[in-house]
mmCIF file with all atom_site columns, C-alpha atoms in Angstrom:
data_model
loop_
_atom_site.group_PDB
_atom_site.id
_atom_site.type_symbol
_atom_site.label_atom_id
_atom_site.label_alt_id
_atom_site.label_comp_id
_atom_site.label_asym_id
_atom_site.label_entity_id
_atom_site.label_seq_id
_atom_site.pdbx_PDB_ins_code
_atom_site.Cartn_x
_atom_site.Cartn_y
_atom_site.Cartn_z
_atom_site.occupancy
_atom_site.B_iso_or_equiv
_atom_site.pdbx_formal_charge
_atom_site.auth_seq_id
_atom_site.auth_comp_id
_atom_site.auth_asym_id
_atom_site.auth_atom_id
_atom_site.pdbx_PDB_model_num
ATOM 1   C CA . MET A 1 1   ? 121.667 88.524  121.142 1.00 0.00 ? 106 MET A CA 1
ATOM 2   C CA . LYS A 1 2   ? 119.818 89.561  117.988 1.00 0.00 ? 107 LYS A CA 1
ATOM 3   C CA . ALA A 1 3   ? 116.471 88.484  119.462 1.00 0.00 ? 108 ALA A CA 1
ATOM 4   C CA . ASP A 1 4   ? 117.015 90.870  122.398 1.00 0.00 ? 109 ASP A CA 1
ATOM 5   C CA . ILE A 1 5   ? 117.604 93.787  120.033 1.00 0.00 ? 110 ILE A CA 1
ATOM 6   C CA . THR A 1 6   ? 114.453 92.931  118.076 1.00 0.00 ? 111 THR A CA 1
ATOM 7   C CA . LEU A 1 7   ? 112.455 92.755  121.281 1.00 0.00 ? 112 LEU A CA 1
ATOM 8   C CA . ASP A 1 8   ? 113.766 96.173  122.303 1.00 0.00 ? 113 ASP A CA 1
ATOM 9   C CA . VAL A 1 9   ? 112.727 97.643  118.964 1.00 0.00 ? 114 VAL A CA 1
ATOM 10  C CA . LYS A 1 10  ? 109.257 96.099  119.233 1.00 0.00 ? 115 LYS A CA 1
ATOM 11  C CA . GLU A 1 11  ? 108.833 97.410  122.778 1.00 0.00 ? 116 GLU A CA 1
ATOM 12  C CA . PHE A 1 12  ? 110.105 100.834 121.720 1.00 0.00 ? 117 PHE A CA 1
ATOM 13  C CA . ASN A 1 13  ? 107.665 101.010 118.785 1.00 0.00 ? 118 ASN A CA 1
ATOM 14  C CA . LYS A 1 14  ? 104.748 99.830  120.939 1.00 0.00 ? 119 LYS A CA 1
ATOM 15  C CA . ARG A 1 15  ? 105.461 102.427 123.626 1.00 0.00 ? 120 ARG A CA 1
ATOM 16  C CA . LEU A 1 16  ? 106.000 105.164 121.042 1.00 0.00 ? 121 LEU A CA 1
ATOM 17  C CA . GLU A 1 17  ? 102.660 104.450 119.346 1.00 0.00 ? 122 GLU A CA 1
ATOM 18  C CA . GLU A 1 18  ? 100.943 104.527 122.737 1.00 0.00 ? 123 GLU A CA 1
ATOM 19  C CA . VAL A 1 19  ? 102.501 107.880 123.675 1.00 0.00 ? 124 VAL A CA 1
ATOM 20  C CA . LEU A 1 20  ? 101.764 109.435 120.277 1.00 0.00 ? 125 LEU A CA 1
ATOM 21  C CA . ARG A 1 21  ? 98.108  108.422 120.501 1.00 0.00 ? 126 ARG A CA 1
ATOM 22  C CA . LYS A 1 22  ? 97.814  110.096 123.900 1.00 0.00 ? 127 LYS A CA 1
ATOM 23  C CA . PHE A 1 23  ? 99.974  113.149 123.141 1.00 0.00 ? 128 PHE A CA 1
ATOM 24  C CA . PRO A 1 24  ? 99.995  113.805 119.368 1.00 0.00 ? 129 PRO A CA 1
ATOM 25  C CA . ASP A 1 25  ? 101.489 117.288 119.778 1.00 0.00 ? 130 ASP A CA 1
ATOM 26  C CA . ALA A 1 26  ? 104.503 115.823 121.576 1.00 0.00 ? 131 ALA A CA 1
ATOM 27  C CA . GLY A 1 27  ? 105.092 113.572 118.591 1.00 0.00 ? 132 GLY A CA 1
ATOM 28  C CA . GLU A 1 28  ? 105.013 116.508 116.202 1.00 0.00 ? 133 GLU A CA 1
ATOM 29  C CA . LYS A 1 29  ? 107.504 118.452 118.313 1.00 0.00 ? 134 LYS A CA 1
ATOM 30  C CA . CYS A 1 30  ? 109.806 115.462 118.515 1.00 0.00 ? 135 CYS A CA 1
ATOM 31  C CA . MET A 1 31  ? 109.572 114.847 114.751 1.00 0.00 ? 136 MET A CA 1
ATOM 32  C CA . GLU A 1 32  ? 110.275 118.535 114.128 1.00 0.00 ? 137 GLU A CA 1
ATOM 33  C CA . LYS A 1 33  ? 113.472 118.268 116.183 1.00 0.00 ? 138 LYS A CA 1
ATOM 34  C CA . ALA A 1 34  ? 114.483 115.082 114.377 1.00 0.00 ? 139 ALA A CA 1
ATOM 35  C CA . CYS A 1 35  ? 113.934 116.698 110.968 1.00 0.00 ? 140 CYS A CA 1
ATOM 36  C CA . LEU A 1 36  ? 115.965 119.748 111.961 1.00 0.00 ? 141 LEU A CA 1
ATOM 37  C CA . VAL A 1 37  ? 118.871 117.506 112.981 1.00 0.00 ? 142 VAL A CA 1
ATOM 38  C CA . VAL A 1 38  ? 118.824 115.702 109.612 1.00 0.00 ? 143 VAL A CA 1
ATOM 39  C CA . GLU A 1 39  ? 118.296 118.932 107.638 1.00 0.00 ? 144 GLU A CA 1
ATOM 40  C CA . SER A 1 40  ? 121.284 120.560 109.305 1.00 0.00 ? 145 SER A CA 1
ATOM 41  C CA . LYS A 1 41  ? 123.508 117.559 108.591 1.00 0.00 ? 146 LYS A CA 1
ATOM 42  C CA . ALA A 1 42  ? 122.286 117.341 104.967 1.00 0.00 ? 147 ALA A CA 1
ATOM 43  C CA . LYS A 1 43  ? 123.189 121.000 104.445 1.00 0.00 ? 148 LYS A CA 1
ATOM 44  C CA . HIS A 1 44  ? 126.599 120.305 105.962 1.00 0.00 ? 149 HIS A CA 1
ATOM 45  C CA . ASN A 1 45  ? 126.996 117.304 103.618 1.00 0.00 ? 150 ASN A CA 1
ATOM 46  C CA . ALA A 1 46  ? 125.920 119.168 100.467 1.00 0.00 ? 151 ALA A CA 1
ATOM 47  C CA . PRO A 1 47  ? 128.851 119.139 98.023  1.00 0.00 ? 152 PRO A CA 1
ATOM 48  C CA . VAL A 1 48  ? 129.179 122.936 97.858  1.00 0.00 ? 153 VAL A CA 1
ATOM 49  C CA . ASP A 1 49  ? 129.983 125.590 100.431 1.00 0.00 ? 154 ASP A CA 1
ATOM 50  C CA . TYR A 1 50  ? 127.134 127.836 99.368  1.00 0.00 ? 155 TYR A CA 1
ATOM 51  C CA . GLY A 1 51  ? 124.582 127.674 96.638  1.00 0.00 ? 156 GLY A CA 1
ATOM 52  C CA . THR A 1 52  ? 121.191 126.682 95.491  1.00 0.00 ? 157 THR A CA 1
ATOM 53  C CA . LEU A 1 53  ? 121.291 123.035 96.545  1.00 0.00 ? 158 LEU A CA 1
ATOM 54  C CA . ARG A 1 54  ? 122.400 123.708 100.103 1.00 0.00 ? 159 ARG A CA 1
ATOM 55  C CA . SER A 1 55  ? 119.946 126.545 100.666 1.00 0.00 ? 160 SER A CA 1
ATOM 56  C CA . SER A 1 56  ? 117.067 124.557 99.162  1.00 0.00 ? 161 SER A CA 1
ATOM 57  C CA . ILE A 1 57  ? 117.268 121.702 101.694 1.00 0.00 ? 162 ILE A CA 1
ATOM 58  C CA . THR A 1 58  ? 114.287 121.970 104.024 1.00 0.00 ? 163 THR A CA 1
ATOM 59  C CA . HIS A 1 59  ? 111.844 119.822 105.972 1.00 0.00 ? 164 HIS A CA 1
ATOM 60  C CA . LYS A 1 60  ? 108.208 119.406 106.879 1.00 0.00 ? 165 LYS A CA 1
ATOM 61  C CA . THR A 1 61  ? 106.161 117.314 109.259 1.00 0.00 ? 166 THR A CA 1
ATOM 62  C CA . ALA A 1 62  ? 102.649 116.023 108.736 1.00 0.00 ? 167 ALA A CA 1
ATOM 63  C CA . LYS A 1 63  ? 100.026 114.288 110.817 1.00 0.00 ? 168 LYS A CA 1
ATOM 64  C CA . THR A 1 64  ? 98.737  111.131 109.198 1.00 0.00 ? 169 THR A CA 1
ATOM 65  C CA . SER A 1 65  ? 96.330  108.391 110.192 1.00 0.00 ? 170 SER A CA 1
ATOM 66  C CA . GLN A 1 66  ? 99.447  106.446 111.258 1.00 0.00 ? 171 GLN A CA 1
ATOM 67  C CA . GLY A 1 67  ? 100.840 109.230 113.464 1.00 0.00 ? 172 GLY A CA 1
ATOM 68  C CA . VAL A 1 68  ? 103.420 111.828 112.479 1.00 0.00 ? 173 VAL A CA 1
ATOM 69  C CA . GLU A 1 69  ? 105.729 111.756 109.472 1.00 0.00 ? 174 GLU A CA 1
ATOM 70  C CA . GLY A 1 70  ? 108.780 113.891 108.812 1.00 0.00 ? 175 GLY A CA 1
ATOM 71  C CA . TYR A 1 71  ? 110.430 114.710 105.500 1.00 0.00 ? 176 TYR A CA 1
ATOM 72  C CA . VAL A 1 72  ? 113.789 116.295 104.720 1.00 0.00 ? 177 VAL A CA 1
ATOM 73  C CA . TYR A 1 73  ? 114.026 117.181 101.047 1.00 0.00 ? 178 TYR A CA 1
ATOM 74  C CA . THR A 1 74  ? 114.910 119.595 98.283  1.00 0.00 ? 179 THR A CA 1
ATOM 75  C CA . LYS A 1 75  ? 112.871 120.555 95.241  1.00 0.00 ? 180 LYS A CA 1
ATOM 76  C CA . GLU A 1 76  ? 115.939 121.177 93.109  1.00 0.00 ? 181 GLU A CA 1
ATOM 77  C CA . GLU A 1 77  ? 115.583 119.107 89.933  1.00 0.00 ? 182 GLU A CA 1
ATOM 78  C CA . TYR A 1 78  ? 119.243 118.147 89.843  1.00 0.00 ? 183 TYR A CA 1
ATOM 79  C CA . ALA A 1 79  ? 119.362 116.940 93.477  1.00 0.00 ? 184 ALA A CA 1
ATOM 80  C CA . PRO A 1 80  ? 118.693 113.270 92.588  1.00 0.00 ? 185 PRO A CA 1
ATOM 81  C CA . HIS A 1 81  ? 121.639 113.390 90.163  1.00 0.00 ? 186 HIS A CA 1
ATOM 82  C CA . VAL A 1 82  ? 123.869 114.610 92.981  1.00 0.00 ? 187 VAL A CA 1
ATOM 83  C CA . GLU A 1 83  ? 122.526 112.097 95.519  1.00 0.00 ? 188 GLU A CA 1
ATOM 84  C CA . PHE A 1 84  ? 122.505 109.024 93.239  1.00 0.00 ? 189 PHE A CA 1
ATOM 85  C CA . GLY A 1 85  ? 125.156 109.911 90.643  1.00 0.00 ? 190 GLY A CA 1
ATOM 86  C CA . THR A 1 86  ? 124.995 109.962 86.863  1.00 0.00 ? 191 THR A CA 1
ATOM 87  C CA . GLY A 1 87  ? 126.419 108.056 83.937  1.00 0.00 ? 192 GLY A CA 1
ATOM 88  C CA . ILE A 1 88  ? 128.682 105.106 84.658  1.00 0.00 ? 193 ILE A CA 1
ATOM 89  C CA . TYR A 1 89  ? 128.820 106.152 88.327  1.00 0.00 ? 194 TYR A CA 1
ATOM 90  C CA . ALA A 1 90  ? 125.045 106.122 88.877  1.00 0.00 ? 195 ALA A CA 1
ATOM 91  C CA . GLU A 1 91  ? 123.793 104.014 91.752  1.00 0.00 ? 196 GLU A CA 1
ATOM 92  C CA . ASN A 1 92  ? 122.619 100.547 90.701  1.00 0.00 ? 197 ASN A CA 1
ATOM 93  C CA . GLY A 1 93  ? 124.103 101.013 87.214  1.00 0.00 ? 198 GLY A CA 1
ATOM 94  C CA . LYS A 1 94  ? 121.047 102.963 86.045  1.00 0.00 ? 199 LYS A CA 1
ATOM 95  C CA . GLY A 1 95  ? 122.985 105.756 84.332  1.00 0.00 ? 200 GLY A CA 1
ATOM 96  C CA . SER A 1 96  ? 124.179 106.080 80.775  1.00 0.00 ? 201 SER A CA 1
ATOM 97  C CA . GLN A 1 97  ? 127.008 103.653 80.082  1.00 0.00 ? 202 GLN A CA 1
ATOM 98  C CA . THR A 1 98  ? 128.525 105.840 77.370  1.00 0.00 ? 203 THR A CA 1
ATOM 99  C CA . THR A 1 99  ? 130.204 109.244 77.463  1.00 0.00 ? 204 THR A CA 1
ATOM 100 C CA . TRP A 1 100 ? 128.329 112.379 76.428  1.00 0.00 ? 205 TRP A CA 1
ATOM 101 C CA . LYS A 1 101 ? 129.137 115.967 75.628  1.00 0.00 ? 206 LYS A CA 1
ATOM 102 C CA . TYR A 1 102 ? 127.682 119.176 76.920  1.00 0.00 ? 207 TYR A CA 1
ATOM 103 C CA . GLN A 1 103 ? 128.256 122.870 76.343  1.00 0.00 ? 208 GLN A CA 1
ATOM 104 C CA . ASP A 1 104 ? 128.544 125.417 79.151  1.00 0.00 ? 209 ASP A CA 1
ATOM 105 C CA . LYS A 1 105 ? 127.098 128.934 79.074  1.00 0.00 ? 210 LYS A CA 1
ATOM 106 C CA . ASP A 1 106 ? 130.354 130.296 77.600  1.00 0.00 ? 211 ASP A CA 1
ATOM 107 C CA . GLY A 1 107 ? 130.212 127.893 74.668  1.00 0.00 ? 212 GLY A CA 1
ATOM 108 C CA . ASN A 1 108 ? 132.941 125.534 75.907  1.00 0.00 ? 213 ASN A CA 1
ATOM 109 C CA . TRP A 1 109 ? 132.389 121.833 75.205  1.00 0.00 ? 214 TRP A CA 1
ATOM 110 C CA . TYR A 1 110 ? 133.077 119.055 77.701  1.00 0.00 ? 215 TYR A CA 1
ATOM 111 C CA . THR A 1 111 ? 132.964 115.269 77.570  1.00 0.00 ? 216 THR A CA 1
ATOM 112 C CA . THR A 1 112 ? 131.951 113.320 80.665  1.00 0.00 ? 217 THR A CA 1
ATOM 113 C CA . LYS A 1 113 ? 131.280 109.807 81.875  1.00 0.00 ? 218 LYS A CA 1
ATOM 114 C CA . GLY A 1 114 ? 129.121 111.107 84.714  1.00 0.00 ? 219 GLY A CA 1
ATOM 115 C CA . GLN A 1 115 ? 129.387 112.076 88.347  1.00 0.00 ? 220 GLN A CA 1
ATOM 116 C CA . ALA A 1 116 ? 129.814 109.829 91.377  1.00 0.00 ? 221 ALA A CA 1
ATOM 117 C CA . PRO A 1 117 ? 127.008 109.879 93.967  1.00 0.00 ? 222 PRO A CA 1
ATOM 118 C CA . LYS A 1 118 ? 127.363 112.413 96.751  1.00 0.00 ? 223 LYS A CA 1
ATOM 119 C CA . LYS A 1 119 ? 124.958 111.071 99.359  1.00 0.00 ? 224 LYS A CA 1
ATOM 120 C CA . PHE A 1 120 ? 124.214 114.317 101.167 1.00 0.00 ? 225 PHE A CA 1
ATOM 121 C CA . LEU A 1 121 ? 120.674 113.323 102.227 1.00 0.00 ? 226 LEU A CA 1
ATOM 122 C CA . SER A 1 122 ? 120.890 109.609 102.939 1.00 0.00 ? 227 SER A CA 1
ATOM 123 C CA . LYS A 1 123 ? 124.194 109.967 104.801 1.00 0.00 ? 228 LYS A CA 1
ATOM 124 C CA . ALA A 1 124 ? 122.638 112.718 106.912 1.00 0.00 ? 229 ALA A CA 1
ATOM 125 C CA . LEU A 1 125 ? 119.880 110.388 108.019 1.00 0.00 ? 230 LEU A CA 1
ATOM 126 C CA . GLN A 1 126 ? 122.271 107.514 108.651 1.00 0.00 ? 231 GLN A CA 1
ATOM 127 C CA . SER A 1 127 ? 124.773 109.584 110.602 1.00 0.00 ? 232 SER A CA 1
ATOM 128 C CA . GLU A 1 128 ? 122.102 111.235 112.756 1.00 0.00 ? 233 GLU A CA 1
ATOM 129 C CA . ARG A 1 129 ? 120.087 108.067 113.400 1.00 0.00 ? 234 ARG A CA 1
ATOM 130 C CA . ASP A 1 130 ? 121.285 107.692 116.995 1.00 0.00 ? 235 ASP A CA 1
ATOM 131 C CA . LYS A 1 131 ? 120.412 111.319 117.804 1.00 0.00 ? 236 LYS A CA 1
ATOM 132 C CA . ILE A 1 132 ? 116.922 110.800 116.374 1.00 0.00 ? 237 ILE A CA 1
ATOM 133 C CA . ILE A 1 133 ? 116.361 107.621 118.362 1.00 0.00 ? 238 ILE A CA 1
ATOM 134 C CA . LYS A 1 134 ? 117.643 109.370 121.486 1.00 0.00 ? 239 LYS A CA 1
ATOM 135 C CA . GLU A 1 135 ? 115.160 112.212 120.903 1.00 0.00 ? 240 GLU A CA 1
ATOM 136 C CA . PHE A 1 136 ? 112.252 109.770 120.636 1.00 0.00 ? 241 PHE A CA 1
ATOM 137 C CA . ARG A 1 137 ? 113.461 107.830 123.689 1.00 0.00 ? 242 ARG A CA 1
ATOM 138 C CA . ARG A 1 138 ? 113.537 111.124 125.593 1.00 0.00 ? 243 ARG A CA 1
ATOM 139 C CA . LEU A 1 139 ? 109.927 111.658 124.537 1.00 0.00 ? 244 LEU A CA 1
ATOM 140 C CA . LEU A 1 140 ? 108.981 108.251 125.942 1.00 0.00 ? 245 LEU A CA 1
ATOM 141 C CA . ASP A 1 141 ? 110.772 108.965 129.215 1.00 0.00 ? 246 ASP A CA 1
ATOM 142 C CA . HIS A 1 142 ? 109.195 112.381 129.828 1.00 0.00 ? 247 HIS A CA 1
ATOM 143 C CA . VAL A 1 143 ? 105.616 111.973 128.677 1.00 0.00 ? 248 VAL A CA 1
#
C-alpha cells in the first residue's frame, strides 16, 4: 500500500512541476491561497487573543529557479521562544536547565523554569496540509 502512496506523490509532483512551468502565474496564485490558509490558522493558534505576535504573522510568495515558494512568518524576536519553548521545556532540550529570575516593568521579581512550546506556526501548517494539497490538486485539474 505504501508504494501506491509514494507513486501518487511522485505523479503529483511531476504533474505540478509541468503545470507550473507552463503557467507560472497560476502557481503563484495557488501558493498565495495556500499561504493565506496557513497564516489565518497560525493567527488563530497564536497564544493570545490580540497582540503583537498575532498581528505580526504574515506571508509572502517568491518566484525562484525551482518554481514558487511560500513563507508564513513573523519578525517578532520572541516568536521562536513561543514556538519552540524555553528553559527546561524547550524543544530538543536546548533550553537552560536551571531556573532564572527576571524583573517586570513594575519592579516585581519572578523565578521561572521556562515556557512550554506553543506551536502556533508548525501546527497551522500541519492542520491545513490537506487544504493546501487540495488547492494544488485543483490547480492541476483546471489548468
